[in-house]
mmCIF file of C-alpha atoms and ligand atoms in Angstrom:
data_model
loop_
_atom_site.group_PDB
_atom_site.id
_atom_site.type_symbol
_atom_site.label_atom_id
_atom_site.label_comp_id
_atom_site.label_asym_id
_atom_site.label_seq_id
_atom_site.Cartn_x
_atom_site.Cartn_y
_atom_site.Cartn_z
ATOM 1 C CA UNK X 24 80.391 53.023 174.682
ATOM 2 C CA UNK X 25 82.771 50.932 172.610
ATOM 3 C CA UNK X 26 82.679 53.622 169.772
ATOM 4 C CA UNK X 27 86.083 53.951 167.824
ATOM 5 C CA UNK X 28 86.357 58.020 169.065
ATOM 6 C CA UNK X 29 89.834 58.859 167.328
ATOM 7 C CA UNK X 30 87.774 58.276 163.760
ATOM 8 C CA UNK X 31 84.523 58.958 163.724
ATOM 9 C CA UNK X 32 83.475 60.621 160.507
ATOM 10 C CA UNK X 33 80.299 62.296 160.073
ATOM 11 C CA UNK X 34 77.561 59.827 159.092
ATOM 12 C CA UNK X 35 75.346 58.537 160.301
ATOM 13 C CA UNK X 36 74.687 56.611 164.006
ATOM 14 C CA UNK X 37 72.894 54.940 165.862
ATOM 15 C CA UNK X 38 72.355 56.586 169.414
ATOM 16 C CA UNK X 39 70.098 55.507 172.597
ATOM 17 C CA UNK X 40 66.986 57.489 171.459
ATOM 18 C CA UNK X 41 65.970 61.502 170.019
ATOM 19 C CA UNK X 42 62.900 63.399 171.365
ATOM 20 C CA UNK X 43 59.957 64.083 170.182
ATOM 21 C CA UNK X 44 56.426 66.586 170.211
ATOM 22 C CA UNK X 45 53.959 67.537 168.752
ATOM 23 C CA UNK X 46 51.817 70.638 168.013
ATOM 24 C CA UNK X 47 48.311 71.108 167.297
ATOM 25 C CA UNK X 48 45.605 73.345 167.251
ATOM 26 C CA UNK X 49 48.937 75.405 168.191
ATOM 27 C CA UNK X 50 50.052 73.327 171.377
ATOM 28 C CA UNK X 51 52.994 71.998 171.982
ATOM 29 C CA UNK X 52 53.081 68.614 173.905
ATOM 30 C CA UNK X 53 54.800 67.744 176.885
ATOM 31 C CA UNK X 54 57.011 65.453 173.996
ATOM 32 C CA UNK X 55 58.524 62.308 174.376
ATOM 33 C CA UNK X 56 61.929 60.145 173.912
ATOM 34 C CA UNK X 57 61.127 57.656 171.839
ATOM 35 C CA UNK X 58 64.276 54.319 171.608
ATOM 36 C CA UNK X 59 63.545 53.807 167.482
ATOM 37 C CA UNK X 60 64.487 55.609 164.867
ATOM 38 C CA UNK X 61 61.758 55.555 162.424
ATOM 39 C CA UNK X 62 58.403 57.805 162.286
ATOM 40 C CA UNK X 63 55.338 56.436 161.467
ATOM 41 C CA UNK X 64 54.450 59.586 159.466
ATOM 42 C CA UNK X 65 50.930 60.027 157.270
ATOM 43 C CA UNK X 66 50.854 60.113 153.843
ATOM 44 C CA UNK X 67 49.602 63.027 152.760
ATOM 45 C CA UNK X 68 51.478 65.162 155.082
ATOM 46 C CA UNK X 69 53.431 68.330 153.996
ATOM 47 C CA UNK X 70 56.477 68.373 154.926
ATOM 48 C CA UNK X 71 56.315 64.627 151.953
ATOM 49 C CA UNK X 72 54.235 66.948 149.477
ATOM 50 C CA UNK X 73 55.451 70.575 150.210
ATOM 51 C CA UNK X 74 58.195 71.050 151.929
ATOM 52 C CA UNK X 75 57.571 72.035 155.256
ATOM 53 C CA UNK X 76 60.770 71.020 156.981
ATOM 54 C CA UNK X 77 62.734 73.036 158.990
ATOM 55 C CA UNK X 78 66.180 71.646 160.356
ATOM 56 C CA UNK X 79 68.449 73.815 162.622
ATOM 57 C CA UNK X 80 72.135 71.910 163.618
ATOM 58 C CA UNK X 81 74.408 72.761 166.330
ATOM 59 C CA UNK X 82 76.848 70.460 169.256
ATOM 60 C CA UNK X 83 77.279 69.841 172.626
ATOM 61 C CA UNK X 84 80.843 69.789 173.826
ATOM 62 C CA UNK X 85 82.398 67.020 176.588
ATOM 63 C CA UNK X 86 85.172 70.054 177.610
ATOM 64 C CA UNK X 87 88.185 69.597 179.862
ATOM 65 C CA UNK X 88 86.888 70.265 182.789
ATOM 66 C CA UNK X 89 84.159 67.201 182.290
ATOM 67 C CA UNK X 90 81.702 69.430 181.752
ATOM 68 C CA UNK X 91 79.315 69.234 178.788
ATOM 69 C CA UNK X 92 78.913 72.607 176.649
ATOM 70 C CA UNK X 93 75.922 72.914 174.103
ATOM 71 C CA UNK X 94 77.502 75.924 172.182
ATOM 72 C CA UNK X 95 74.054 79.175 171.320
ATOM 73 C CA UNK X 96 71.243 77.015 171.173
ATOM 74 C CA UNK X 97 69.024 80.156 171.557
ATOM 75 C CA UNK X 98 70.998 81.170 168.485
ATOM 76 C CA UNK X 99 69.412 77.893 167.139
ATOM 77 C CA UNK X 100 66.078 78.388 168.420
ATOM 78 C CA UNK X 101 65.728 82.228 167.189
ATOM 79 C CA UNK X 102 66.984 80.719 163.286
ATOM 80 C CA UNK X 103 64.008 78.058 163.772
ATOM 81 C CA UNK X 104 61.640 80.368 164.386
ATOM 82 C CA UNK X 105 62.246 82.511 161.660
ATOM 83 C CA UNK X 106 61.912 79.479 159.436
ATOM 84 C CA UNK X 107 59.609 78.371 160.826
ATOM 85 C CA UNK X 108 57.113 82.082 160.127
ATOM 86 C CA UNK X 109 58.544 81.879 156.566
ATOM 87 C CA UNK X 110 57.237 78.103 155.648
ATOM 88 C CA UNK X 111 54.297 78.841 158.013
ATOM 89 C CA UNK X 112 54.794 76.803 160.265
ATOM 90 C CA UNK X 113 54.110 76.569 163.846
ATOM 91 C CA UNK X 114 56.890 77.740 166.218
ATOM 92 C CA UNK X 115 58.816 76.099 168.572
ATOM 93 C CA UNK X 116 59.947 78.499 171.926
ATOM 94 C CA UNK X 117 62.467 78.938 172.862
ATOM 95 C CA UNK X 118 62.384 77.342 176.461
ATOM 96 C CA UNK X 119 61.568 74.257 174.818
ATOM 97 C CA UNK X 120 63.537 73.848 171.894
ATOM 98 C CA UNK X 121 66.355 74.792 174.589
ATOM 99 C CA UNK X 122 64.892 71.692 176.861
ATOM 100 C CA UNK X 123 64.582 69.069 174.518
ATOM 101 C CA UNK X 124 68.117 69.766 173.559
ATOM 102 C CA UNK X 125 69.640 68.708 176.991
ATOM 103 C CA UNK X 126 67.018 65.969 177.537
ATOM 104 C CA UNK X 127 67.798 64.246 174.375
ATOM 105 C CA UNK X 128 71.980 65.295 175.040
ATOM 106 C CA UNK X 129 71.991 64.290 178.537
ATOM 107 C CA UNK X 130 69.282 60.661 177.571
ATOM 108 C CA UNK X 131 72.743 59.728 175.023
ATOM 109 C CA UNK X 132 75.371 61.418 177.006
ATOM 110 C CA UNK X 133 77.553 58.355 176.747
ATOM 111 C CA UNK X 134 77.542 59.180 173.003
ATOM 112 C CA UNK X 135 79.561 62.166 173.530
ATOM 113 C CA UNK X 136 83.126 61.840 172.575
ATOM 114 C CA UNK X 137 85.319 62.362 175.041
ATOM 115 C CA UNK X 138 87.617 64.879 175.783
ATOM 116 C CA UNK X 139 91.055 65.511 173.013
ATOM 117 C CA UNK X 140 89.242 63.360 171.073
ATOM 118 C CA UNK X 141 88.193 66.081 168.855
ATOM 119 C CA UNK X 142 85.031 65.046 168.626
ATOM 120 C CA UNK X 143 81.415 66.184 169.242
ATOM 121 C CA UNK X 144 78.404 65.039 169.686
ATOM 122 C CA UNK X 145 76.004 66.873 166.483
ATOM 123 C CA UNK X 146 72.429 68.086 167.478
ATOM 124 C CA UNK X 147 69.794 68.285 164.416
ATOM 125 C CA UNK X 148 66.393 69.810 165.395
ATOM 126 C CA UNK X 149 64.057 69.355 162.752
ATOM 127 C CA UNK X 150 60.298 71.398 162.523
ATOM 128 C CA UNK X 151 57.700 69.016 159.863
ATOM 129 C CA UNK X 152 54.655 69.911 158.791
ATOM 130 C CA UNK X 153 53.252 65.826 159.311
ATOM 131 C CA UNK X 154 49.378 66.481 159.539
ATOM 132 C CA UNK X 155 47.592 65.488 156.060
ATOM 133 C CA UNK X 156 46.702 68.403 153.461
ATOM 134 C CA UNK X 157 45.833 67.438 149.916
ATOM 135 C CA UNK X 158 45.613 70.855 148.583
ATOM 136 C CA UNK X 159 48.682 73.414 149.208
ATOM 137 C CA UNK X 160 47.930 74.488 152.245
ATOM 138 C CA UNK X 161 49.472 74.796 155.897
ATOM 139 C CA UNK X 162 49.382 71.193 157.862
ATOM 140 C CA UNK X 163 47.226 71.154 161.180
ATOM 141 C CA UNK X 164 49.576 69.265 163.064
ATOM 142 C CA UNK X 165 53.414 69.734 163.131
ATOM 143 C CA UNK X 166 56.413 67.622 165.018
ATOM 144 C CA UNK X 167 59.223 68.855 166.919
ATOM 145 C CA UNK X 168 62.214 66.307 166.680
ATOM 146 C CA UNK X 169 65.913 66.631 167.955
ATOM 147 C CA UNK X 170 67.724 63.494 166.970
ATOM 148 C CA UNK X 171 72.206 63.226 168.222
ATOM 149 C CA UNK X 172 74.752 61.934 165.994
ATOM 150 C CA UNK X 173 78.506 62.280 167.095
ATOM 151 C CA UNK X 174 80.947 62.982 165.173
ATOM 152 C CA UNK X 175 84.496 63.350 164.973
ATOM 153 C CA UNK X 176 86.755 66.345 164.475
ATOM 154 C CA UNK X 177 86.889 67.567 160.569
ATOM 155 C CA UNK X 178 90.140 68.105 160.811
ATOM 156 C CA UNK X 179 93.043 65.675 161.492
ATOM 157 C CA UNK X 180 95.981 67.287 161.231
ATOM 158 C CA UNK X 181 95.880 71.269 160.711
ATOM 159 C CA UNK X 182 93.527 73.516 158.789
ATOM 160 C CA UNK X 183 94.237 72.447 155.648
ATOM 161 C CA UNK X 184 93.544 74.411 152.435
ATOM 162 C CA UNK X 185 90.479 73.119 149.359
ATOM 163 C CA UNK X 186 89.609 75.105 146.518
ATOM 164 C CA UNK X 187 86.143 75.798 145.814
ATOM 165 C CA UNK X 188 83.616 75.938 142.435
ATOM 166 C CA UNK X 189 81.411 78.666 141.342
ATOM 167 C CA UNK X 190 78.688 76.822 139.296
ATOM 168 C CA UNK X 191 78.139 78.542 136.106
ATOM 169 C CA UNK X 192 74.145 77.379 135.620
ATOM 170 C CA UNK X 193 72.920 77.106 139.398
ATOM 171 C CA UNK X 194 71.713 80.123 141.895
ATOM 172 C CA UNK X 195 71.228 79.561 145.271
ATOM 173 C CA UNK X 196 68.991 81.554 146.652
ATOM 174 C CA UNK X 197 66.220 84.844 144.635
ATOM 175 C CA UNK X 198 65.992 88.199 146.790
ATOM 176 C CA UNK X 199 62.885 87.720 147.924
ATOM 177 C CA UNK X 200 62.883 83.664 148.201
ATOM 178 C CA UNK X 201 64.161 81.541 151.081
ATOM 179 C CA UNK X 202 67.996 81.775 150.921
ATOM 180 C CA UNK X 203 68.472 82.969 154.253
ATOM 181 C CA UNK X 204 66.222 80.529 156.346
ATOM 182 C CA UNK X 205 66.886 76.557 156.781
ATOM 183 C CA UNK X 206 64.422 75.043 155.059
ATOM 184 C CA UNK X 207 65.366 71.510 153.707
ATOM 185 C CA UNK X 208 64.154 72.420 149.794
ATOM 186 C CA UNK X 209 66.905 74.677 149.816
ATOM 187 C CA UNK X 210 69.360 71.642 150.282
ATOM 188 C CA UNK X 211 67.651 68.817 147.890
ATOM 189 C CA UNK X 212 68.835 72.017 145.298
ATOM 190 C CA UNK X 213 71.510 72.219 146.347
ATOM 191 C CA UNK X 214 72.451 68.643 145.491
ATOM 192 C CA UNK X 215 73.468 68.809 142.275
ATOM 193 C CA UNK X 216 75.422 71.598 141.747
ATOM 194 C CA UNK X 217 77.449 70.040 144.661
ATOM 195 C CA UNK X 218 78.152 67.063 142.384
ATOM 196 C CA UNK X 219 78.917 68.863 139.254
ATOM 197 C CA UNK X 220 81.788 71.252 141.798
ATOM 198 C CA UNK X 221 82.918 67.483 143.741
ATOM 199 C CA UNK X 222 82.884 65.851 139.846
ATOM 200 C CA UNK X 223 85.419 68.685 138.795
ATOM 201 C CA UNK X 224 87.726 68.528 141.804
ATOM 202 C CA UNK X 225 86.143 71.012 143.848
ATOM 203 C CA UNK X 226 84.573 70.034 147.994
ATOM 204 C CA UNK X 227 82.318 73.128 148.387
ATOM 205 C CA UNK X 228 80.074 75.763 145.267
ATOM 206 C CA UNK X 229 80.218 78.933 145.862
ATOM 207 C CA UNK X 230 77.426 80.814 144.948
ATOM 208 C CA UNK X 231 77.006 84.972 143.540
ATOM 209 C CA UNK X 232 73.742 86.926 143.945
ATOM 210 C CA UNK X 233 70.965 85.666 142.145
ATOM 211 C CA UNK X 234 70.481 89.044 140.221
ATOM 212 C CA UNK X 235 73.435 90.438 138.705
ATOM 213 C CA UNK X 236 76.485 87.550 139.190
ATOM 214 C CA UNK X 237 78.626 90.310 140.463
ATOM 215 C CA UNK X 238 78.759 89.577 144.356
ATOM 216 C CA UNK X 239 79.543 86.906 146.941
ATOM 217 C CA UNK X 240 76.593 85.173 148.846
ATOM 218 C CA UNK X 241 78.061 82.466 150.674
ATOM 219 C CA UNK X 242 79.197 78.664 150.085
ATOM 220 C CA UNK X 243 77.069 76.001 148.814
ATOM 221 C CA UNK X 244 76.588 75.124 152.979
ATOM 222 C CA UNK X 245 78.538 77.782 154.899
ATOM 223 C CA UNK X 246 78.928 81.409 155.118
ATOM 224 C CA UNK X 247 81.520 83.042 153.374
ATOM 225 C CA UNK X 248 84.178 85.224 155.303
ATOM 226 C CA UNK X 249 87.233 87.675 154.656
ATOM 227 C CA UNK X 250 91.029 88.826 156.162
ATOM 228 C CA UNK X 251 93.359 91.756 155.325
ATOM 229 C CA UNK X 252 94.564 94.448 156.679
ATOM 230 C CA UNK X 253 93.819 93.296 160.132
ATOM 231 C CA UNK X 254 89.778 93.458 158.872
ATOM 232 C CA UNK X 255 86.986 90.386 158.861
ATOM 233 C CA UNK X 256 84.776 91.172 155.790
ATOM 234 C CA UNK X 257 81.535 88.912 155.152
ATOM 235 C CA UNK X 258 79.142 89.769 152.328
ATOM 236 C CA UNK X 259 75.830 91.144 153.534
ATOM 237 C CA UNK X 260 72.870 89.452 151.335
ATOM 238 C CA UNK X 261 68.910 88.401 152.034
ATOM 239 C CA UNK X 262 70.141 85.834 150.713
ATOM 240 C CA UNK X 263 72.558 84.323 153.010
ATOM 241 C CA UNK X 264 72.014 82.298 156.082
ATOM 242 C CA UNK X 265 72.764 83.940 158.956
ATOM 243 C CA UNK X 266 75.566 81.692 160.214
ATOM 244 C CA UNK X 267 76.186 80.868 164.173
ATOM 245 C CA UNK X 268 79.543 80.284 163.606
ATOM 246 C CA UNK X 269 80.025 84.365 161.296
ATOM 247 C CA UNK X 270 78.197 85.539 164.475
ATOM 248 C CA UNK X 271 80.425 84.172 167.186
ATOM 249 C CA UNK X 272 83.440 84.725 164.538
ATOM 250 C CA UNK X 273 82.630 88.107 164.148
ATOM 251 C CA UNK X 274 82.237 88.813 168.098
ATOM 252 C CA UNK X 275 85.574 87.080 168.829
ATOM 253 C CA UNK X 276 87.659 89.632 165.633
ATOM 254 C CA UNK X 277 86.119 92.243 167.623
ATOM 255 C CA UNK X 278 87.604 91.408 170.791
ATOM 256 C CA UNK X 279 91.093 90.716 168.960
ATOM 257 C CA UNK X 280 90.664 94.155 167.446
ATOM 258 C CA UNK X 281 90.003 93.684 164.627
ATOM 259 C CA UNK X 282 87.708 95.474 162.474
ATOM 260 C CA UNK X 283 84.682 93.845 160.929
ATOM 261 C CA UNK X 284 82.973 94.585 157.972
ATOM 262 C CA UNK X 285 79.374 93.536 156.354
ATOM 263 C CA UNK X 286 79.009 94.978 153.268
ATOM 264 C CA UNK X 287 78.445 93.149 149.452
ATOM 265 C CA UNK X 288 81.322 91.909 148.973
ATOM 266 C CA UNK X 289 81.964 92.154 144.499
ATOM 267 C CA UNK X 290 83.749 88.210 143.030
ATOM 268 C CA UNK X 291 86.741 90.447 141.696
ATOM 269 C CA UNK X 292 87.608 91.591 145.106
ATOM 270 C CA UNK X 293 88.908 87.805 145.578
ATOM 271 C CA UNK X 294 92.126 88.916 145.089
ATOM 272 C CA UNK X 295 92.519 91.761 147.275
ATOM 273 C CA UNK X 296 92.392 89.385 150.367
ATOM 274 C CA UNK X 297 94.582 87.678 152.366
ATOM 275 C CA UNK X 298 92.827 84.680 153.600
ATOM 276 C CA UNK X 299 88.721 83.086 151.854
ATOM 277 C CA UNK X 300 87.363 80.676 154.350
ATOM 278 C CA UNK X 301 83.952 78.684 154.258
ATOM 279 C CA UNK X 302 82.043 79.033 158.367
ATOM 280 C CA UNK X 303 79.738 76.618 160.035
ATOM 281 C CA UNK X 304 79.027 74.412 162.757
ATOM 282 C CA UNK X 305 80.682 71.119 160.475
ATOM 283 C CA UNK X 306 84.210 72.782 160.690
ATOM 284 C CA UNK X 307 83.896 76.003 162.607
ATOM 285 C CA UNK X 308 86.742 77.431 159.220
ATOM 286 C CA UNK X 309 87.988 75.835 156.047
ATOM 287 C CA UNK X 310 90.496 77.555 154.341
ATOM 288 C CA UNK X 311 89.686 77.792 151.370
ATOM 289 C CA UNK X 312 92.736 79.396 148.517
ATOM 290 C CA UNK X 313 91.696 78.934 144.854
ATOM 291 C CA UNK X 314 88.114 79.940 143.650
ATOM 292 C CA UNK X 315 87.160 78.863 139.495
ATOM 293 C CA UNK X 316 84.757 80.022 137.555
ATOM 294 C CA UNK X 317 83.961 79.496 134.421
ATOM 295 C CA UNK X 318 86.119 82.218 133.363
ATOM 296 C CA UNK X 319 88.409 82.853 136.060
ATOM 297 C CA UNK X 320 90.517 81.454 138.463
ATOM 298 C CA UNK X 321 90.978 83.578 141.858
ATOM 299 C CA UNK X 322 93.734 82.925 143.711
ATOM 300 C CA UNK X 323 93.693 84.094 147.376
ATOM 301 C CA UNK X 324 96.753 84.063 149.555
ATOM 302 C CA UNK X 325 99.760 81.235 149.105
ATOM 303 C CA UNK X 326 97.824 78.534 149.857
ATOM 304 C CA UNK X 327 99.004 78.153 154.028
ATOM 305 C CA UNK X 328 96.691 79.378 156.588
ATOM 306 C CA UNK X 329 97.442 82.538 157.832
ATOM 307 C CA UNK X 330 97.572 82.579 162.159
ATOM 308 C CA UNK X 331 94.894 85.288 161.957
ATOM 309 C CA UNK X 332 92.315 82.507 160.806
ATOM 310 C CA UNK X 333 94.323 79.918 163.360
ATOM 311 C CA UNK X 334 93.478 82.206 166.038
ATOM 312 C CA UNK X 335 89.999 82.582 165.399
ATOM 313 C CA UNK X 336 89.267 78.948 164.930
ATOM 314 C CA UNK X 337 91.185 77.921 167.986
ATOM 315 C CA UNK X 338 89.430 80.700 170.236
ATOM 316 C CA UNK X 339 86.407 79.533 169.435
ATOM 317 C CA UNK X 340 87.044 75.653 169.867
ATOM 318 C CA UNK X 341 88.794 76.730 172.609
ATOM 319 C CA UNK X 342 85.914 77.993 173.956
ATOM 320 C CA UNK X 343 83.483 74.675 173.068
ATOM 321 C CA UNK X 344 85.680 72.996 175.359
ATOM 322 C CA UNK X 345 86.313 74.671 177.750
ATOM 323 C CA UNK X 346 89.528 75.976 177.450
ATOM 324 C CA UNK X 347 89.364 79.842 177.287
ATOM 325 C CA UNK X 348 87.240 81.928 179.454
ATOM 326 C CA UNK X 349 83.832 81.720 177.655
ATOM 327 C CA UNK X 350 83.292 86.073 178.083
ATOM 328 C CA UNK X 351 80.113 86.448 176.030
ATOM 329 C CA UNK X 352 78.232 83.914 177.509
ATOM 330 C CA UNK X 353 77.783 81.387 175.267
ATOM 331 C CA UNK X 354 77.953 77.920 176.160
ATOM 332 C CA UNK X 355 74.427 76.354 178.195
ATOM 333 C CA UNK X 356 76.381 73.807 180.528
ATOM 334 C CA UNK X 357 74.124 70.798 181.056
ATOM 335 C CA UNK X 358 73.262 70.066 184.947
HETATM 336 C C1 LIG A 276 73.514 75.415 158.423
HETATM 337 C C2 LIG A 276 73.969 76.666 157.168
HETATM 338 C C3 LIG A 276 75.003 78.038 157.155
HETATM 339 C C4 LIG A 276 76.177 77.420 158.864
HETATM 340 O O1 LIG A 276 75.048 78.303 159.939
HETATM 341 P P1 LIG A 276 75.468 78.012 161.149
HETATM 342 O O2 LIG A 276 75.042 78.345 162.377
HETATM 343 O O3 LIG A 276 77.147 78.674 161.771
HETATM 344 O O4 LIG A 276 76.115 76.211 161.997
HETATM 345 C C5 LIG A 276 75.284 78.673 156.152
HETATM 346 N N1 LIG A 276 75.194 78.245 155.131
HETATM 347 C C6 LIG A 276 74.007 77.740 155.213
HETATM 348 C C7 LIG A 276 73.453 77.346 153.622
HETATM 349 C C8 LIG A 276 73.476 76.914 155.774
HETATM 350 O O5 LIG A 276 72.998 76.063 155.744
#
């Protein structure tokens, strides 16, 4: 495959195929690999009108030993089932989810960036209500699709700190709402505040809890983590999307003998941290230096990257590329 592996960004590229399954009356079919990137969908599909749509994001890596590792796919399967229940869609069983991923990754193996380029194959599972309904009710038919897309290394040099903004007048997720699930509509709702932040010069935005605007929830598309005194701190809230990267980093922090705290974090606590960062599949961790709100600027650390954050990053990526022992059995090998 003649791709410029070292200069891949995070943008859509056509691959050989995606995989597609259909569920009718609660029964999933055998699925098929489909070459065309277009979907023939009913104009009254519930995904289009009423937002019955959920997605996931994970990656496959070509390792130092030549093997292909898929990072924690059962966790994404579990999370997609939680989203399916909350949006009243057919659930995809874990075995079907993982086997779909393995089939589509195998069929597109030549799109997995070579070891050493820093790239990976981004995997995007999608679940949608594909049957017609004109009234607001759940679809009788669902489509489960997995597409793949080669992506490049996010960091070309080292970890690069950014500044973030709390955009006044926008909340991400209400208590008892849908912030804890990966439902498509959450991301439509995030585009305007993200654009406000970008126009003001901030690549990411931070959300506070919708009820009091006192506690930190998470960044637009990534969780919030903080480090101080050999302690890893991350917010507890019902309206946060449970990040698998965060879950993995917490385990690694514990393995290193750090203390891990999951608790409400007040915005005014920001100044007391040594390091804060955003975390998610796309970049693992993004160090954040300043956080700007409507009436305050919080400056965290001196803008350099602490060795502890670097160590957490190096360990996750080392496990993903097969350079560090996978002692928790997180990687699913492609046979
Ligand atoms: C997907 C997502 C994350 C990151 O989750 P990972 O499993 O680590 O990729 C964090 N926050 C939001 C809002 C997300 O949509």
